[in-house]
Amino acid sequence: APRRVQKRSIAPLLAIAASPECALCKYVISYLDNVIQNNKSEAAIEAALDQVCKILPGALQDKCKQFVKIYGPVLPQLLIHYG
């Protein structure tokens, strides 16, 4: 089922992404940007979000899934904002 994009502020995500300990955040955003390239539609972003955690080592998959669950709704806004 497609995720419903909620209109939340991206400011908290920007603060987290700017922190030096957020390598996972930067990885997810970089992966999405590389995979979707010029197709920044919600469907393309959702498809990439479904795949991003699957390619990580097992130890990181749970953290990645938690990140996507929490911030997934604002990631399309972030990519469009910076894309």
Coordinates of N, CA, C and O in Angstrom, one line a residue:
A1 N 0.8 -1.2 0.0 CA 0.0 0.0 0.0 C 0.9 1.2 0.0 O 1.9 1.3 0.7
P2 N 0.6 2.2 -0.8 CA 1.4 3.4 -0.8 C 1.3 4.2 0.5 O 0.3 4.2 1.2
R3 N 2.5 4.8 0.8 CA 2.5 5.6 2.0 C 1.8 6.9 1.8 O 1.9 7.5 0.7
R4 N 1.2 7.4 2.8 CA 0.5 8.7 2.7 C 1.5 9.7 3.1 O 2.1 9.7 4.2
V5 N 1.8 10.7 2.3 CA 2.7 11.7 2.6 C 2.0 12.8 3.4 O 1.0 13.3 3.0
Q6 N 2.6 12.9 4.6 CA 2.0 13.9 5.5 C 2.8 15.2 5.4 O 4.0 15.2 5.1
K7 N 2.1 16.3 5.5 CA 2.8 17.6 5.4 C 3.4 18.0 6.8 O 2.7 18.5 7.6
R8 N 4.6 17.5 7.0 CA 5.3 17.8 8.3 C 6.5 18.7 7.9 O 7.0 18.8 6.8
S9 N 6.9 19.4 8.9 CA 8.1 20.3 8.7 C 9.3 19.4 8.5 O 9.5 18.4 9.2
I10 N 10.2 19.8 7.6 CA 11.4 19.1 7.3 C 12.5 19.6 8.2 O 13.6 19.0 8.2
A11 N 12.3 20.6 9.0 CA 13.3 21.2 9.8 C 14.0 20.2 10.8 O 15.2 20.1 10.9
P12 N 13.2 19.3 11.5 CA 13.8 18.3 12.4 C 14.7 17.4 11.6 O 15.8 17.0 12.1
L13 N 14.3 17.0 10.4 CA 15.1 16.1 9.6 C 16.4 16.7 9.2 O 17.4 16.1 9.2
L14 N 16.3 18.0 8.8 CA 17.5 18.7 8.4 C 18.5 18.8 9.6 O 19.7 18.6 9.4
A15 N 18.0 19.0 10.8 CA 18.9 19.1 11.9 C 19.5 17.7 12.2 O 20.7 17.6 12.5
I16 N 18.8 16.6 12.0 CA 19.3 15.3 12.2 C 20.3 15.0 11.1 O 21.4 14.5 11.4
A17 N 20.0 15.3 9.9 CA 20.9 15.0 8.8 C 22.2 15.7 8.8 O 23.2 15.3 8.3
A18 N 22.1 16.9 9.5 CA 23.3 17.7 9.6 C 24.3 17.2 10.7 O 25.4 17.7 10.8
S19 N 23.8 16.4 11.6 CA 24.6 15.9 12.7 C 25.6 14.9 12.2 O 25.3 14.1 11.4
P20 N 26.8 15.0 12.8 CA 27.9 14.1 12.3 C 27.6 12.6 12.5 O 28.1 11.8 11.8
E21 N 26.8 12.3 13.5 CA 26.6 10.9 13.8 C 25.5 10.3 12.9 O 25.1 9.1 13.1
C22 N 25.0 11.0 12.0 CA 23.8 10.5 11.2 C 24.3 9.9 9.8 O 23.8 10.3 8.8
A23 N 25.2 9.0 9.9 CA 25.7 8.4 8.6 C 24.5 7.7 7.9 O 24.4 7.7 6.7
L24 N 23.7 7.0 8.7 CA 22.6 6.3 8.1 C 21.6 7.2 7.4 O 21.2 7.0 6.3
C25 N 21.3 8.4 8.0 CA 20.4 9.4 7.4 C 21.0 9.8 6.1 O 20.3 9.8 5.1
K26 N 22.3 10.1 6.1 CA 22.9 10.6 4.8 C 22.9 9.5 3.8 O 22.7 9.8 2.6
Y27 N 23.1 8.3 4.2 CA 23.1 7.1 3.3 C 21.8 7.0 2.6 O 21.7 6.9 1.4
V28 N 20.7 7.0 3.4 CA 19.4 6.8 2.9 C 19.0 8.0 1.9 O 18.5 7.7 0.8
I29 N 19.3 9.2 2.3 CA 19.0 10.3 1.4 C 19.9 10.3 0.1 O 19.3 10.5 -1.0
S30 N 21.1 9.9 0.3 CA 22.0 9.8 -0.9 C 21.5 8.7 -1.8 O 21.5 8.8 -3.0
Y31 N 21.2 7.5 -1.2 CA 20.6 6.4 -2.0 C 19.4 6.8 -2.8 O 19.3 6.6 -4.0
L32 N 18.5 7.5 -2.1 CA 17.2 7.9 -2.8 C 17.5 8.8 -3.9 O 17.0 8.7 -5.0
D33 N 18.4 9.8 -3.7 CA 18.7 10.8 -4.7 C 19.4 10.1 -5.9 O 19.0 10.4 -7.0
N34 N 20.3 9.1 -5.7 CA 20.9 8.4 -6.8 C 19.9 7.5 -7.5 O 20.0 7.4 -8.8
V35 N 19.1 6.8 -6.8 CA 18.2 5.9 -7.4 C 17.1 6.6 -8.2 O 16.8 6.2 -9.4
I36 N 16.5 7.6 -7.7 CA 15.4 8.3 -8.4 C 15.8 9.3 -9.4 O 15.1 9.6 -10.3
Q37 N 17.0 9.8 -9.2 CA 17.6 10.8 -10.1 C 16.6 11.9 -10.5 O 16.2 12.7 -9.6
N38 N 16.1 12.0 -11.7 CA 15.2 13.0 -12.2 C 13.8 12.7 -11.9 O 12.9 13.6 -12.1
N39 N 13.5 11.5 -11.5 CA 12.1 11.1 -11.3 C 11.8 11.2 -9.8 O 11.9 10.3 -9.1
K40 N 11.4 12.4 -9.4 CA 11.2 12.7 -8.0 C 9.7 12.6 -7.6 O 9.2 13.2 -6.7
S41 N 9.0 11.7 -8.4 CA 7.6 11.5 -8.1 C 7.5 10.7 -6.7 O 8.4 10.1 -6.3
E42 N 6.3 10.9 -6.1 CA 6.1 10.2 -4.8 C 6.2 8.7 -5.0 O 6.8 8.0 -4.2
A43 N 5.7 8.1 -6.2 CA 5.8 6.7 -6.4 C 7.3 6.2 -6.5 O 7.6 5.2 -6.0
A44 N 8.1 7.0 -7.2 CA 9.5 6.6 -7.3 C 10.2 6.7 -6.0 O 11.0 5.8 -5.7
I45 N 9.9 7.7 -5.2 CA 10.5 7.8 -3.8 C 10.1 6.6 -3.0 O 10.9 6.0 -2.3
E46 N 8.8 6.3 -3.0 CA 8.2 5.2 -2.2 C 8.9 3.9 -2.6 O 9.2 3.1 -1.8
A47 N 9.1 3.7 -3.9 CA 9.7 2.4 -4.4 C 11.1 2.3 -3.9 O 11.6 1.3 -3.4
A48 N 11.9 3.4 -3.9 CA 13.2 3.5 -3.4 C 13.3 3.2 -1.9 O 14.2 2.5 -1.4
L49 N 12.3 3.8 -1.2 CA 12.3 3.7 0.3 C 12.0 2.2 0.6 O 12.6 1.7 1.6
D50 N 11.3 1.5 -0.2 CA 11.0 0.1 0.0 C 12.3 -0.8 -0.1 O 12.4 -1.8 0.4
Q51 N 13.2 -0.3 -0.9 CA 14.4 -1.1 -1.2 C 15.6 -0.7 -0.4 O 16.5 -1.5 -0.2
V52 N 15.7 0.5 0.1 CA 17.0 1.0 0.7 C 17.5 0.2 1.8 O 18.6 -0.1 1.9
C53 N 16.6 -0.2 2.7 CA 17.0 -1.0 3.9 C 17.4 -2.4 3.6 O 18.2 -3.0 4.3
K54 N 16.9 -2.9 2.5 CA 17.1 -4.3 2.1 C 18.6 -4.6 1.7 O 19.1 -5.7 1.7
I55 N 19.3 -3.5 1.2 CA 20.6 -3.7 0.7 C 21.7 -3.5 1.8 O 22.9 -3.7 1.6
L56 N 21.3 -3.1 3.0 CA 22.2 -2.9 4.1 C 22.5 -4.2 4.8 O 21.7 -5.1 4.8
P57 N 23.7 -4.2 5.5 CA 23.9 -5.4 6.4 C 22.8 -5.6 7.4 O 22.2 -4.6 7.9
G58 N 22.6 -6.8 7.9 CA 21.5 -7.1 8.8 C 21.5 -6.2 10.1 O 20.5 -5.8 10.5
A59 N 22.7 -5.9 10.6 CA 22.8 -5.1 11.8 C 22.2 -3.7 11.6 O 21.7 -3.1 12.6
L60 N 22.3 -3.2 10.4 CA 21.8 -1.8 10.1 C 20.3 -1.8 9.6 O 19.7 -0.7 9.6
Q61 N 19.8 -2.9 9.2 CA 18.5 -2.9 8.6 C 17.4 -2.5 9.6 O 16.5 -1.7 9.1
D62 N 17.5 -2.9 10.8 CA 16.4 -2.4 11.8 C 16.5 -0.9 12.0 O 15.5 -0.3 12.0
K63 N 17.7 -0.4 12.1 CA 17.8 1.1 12.3 C 17.3 1.8 11.1 O 16.7 2.8 11.1
C64 N 17.6 1.3 9.9 CA 17.2 1.9 8.6 C 15.7 1.8 8.6 O 15.0 2.8 8.2
K65 N 15.1 0.7 8.9 CA 13.6 0.6 8.8 C 13.0 1.6 9.8 O 11.9 2.2 9.5
Q66 N 13.6 1.7 11.0 CA 13.0 2.7 11.9 C 13.1 4.1 11.4 O 12.2 4.9 11.5
F67 N 14.3 4.4 10.8 CA 14.4 5.8 10.2 C 13.4 6.0 9.1 O 12.8 7.1 9.1
V68 N 13.2 5.0 8.2 CA 12.2 5.2 7.1 C 10.8 5.3 7.7 O 10.0 6.1 7.2
K69 N 10.5 4.5 8.7 CA 9.2 4.6 9.3 C 8.9 6.0 9.9 O 7.8 6.5 9.7
I70 N 9.9 6.5 10.6 CA 9.7 7.8 11.2 C 9.8 9.0 10.2 O 8.9 9.9 10.2
Y71 N 10.8 8.9 9.3 CA 11.0 10.1 8.4 C 10.6 9.9 7.0 O 10.6 10.8 6.2
G72 N 10.1 8.7 6.7 CA 9.7 8.4 5.3 C 8.7 9.4 4.8 O 8.8 9.9 3.6
P73 N 7.7 9.8 5.6 CA 6.7 10.8 5.1 C 7.3 12.2 4.7 O 6.7 12.8 3.9
V74 N 8.4 12.6 5.3 CA 9.0 13.9 4.9 C 10.1 13.8 3.9 O 10.6 14.8 3.4
L75 N 10.6 12.6 3.6 CA 11.7 12.4 2.7 C 11.4 12.9 1.3 O 12.3 13.6 0.7
P76 N 10.2 12.7 0.8 CA 9.9 13.3 -0.5 C 10.0 14.8 -0.5 O 10.5 15.4 -1.5
Q77 N 9.5 15.4 0.5 CA 9.6 16.9 0.6 C 11.1 17.3 0.6 O 11.5 18.3 0.0
L78 N 11.9 16.6 1.4 CA 13.3 16.9 1.5 C 14.0 16.8 0.1 O 14.8 17.7 -0.3
L79 N 13.7 15.7 -0.6 CA 14.4 15.5 -1.9 C 13.9 16.6 -2.9 O 14.7 17.0 -3.7
I80 N 12.6 16.9 -2.8 CA 12.1 17.9 -3.7 C 12.7 19.3 -3.4 O 13.1 20.1 -4.2
H81 N 12.8 19.5 -2.1 CA 13.4 20.8 -1.6 C 14.9 21.0 -2.0 O 15.3 22.0 -2.4
Y82 N 15.6 19.9 -2.0 CA 17.0 20.0 -2.3 C 17.4 19.5 -3.7 O 18.5 19.6 -4.2
G83 N 16.4 18.9 -4.4 CA 16.6 18.3 -5.7 C 16.6 19.3 -6.7 O 17.1 19.3 -7.8

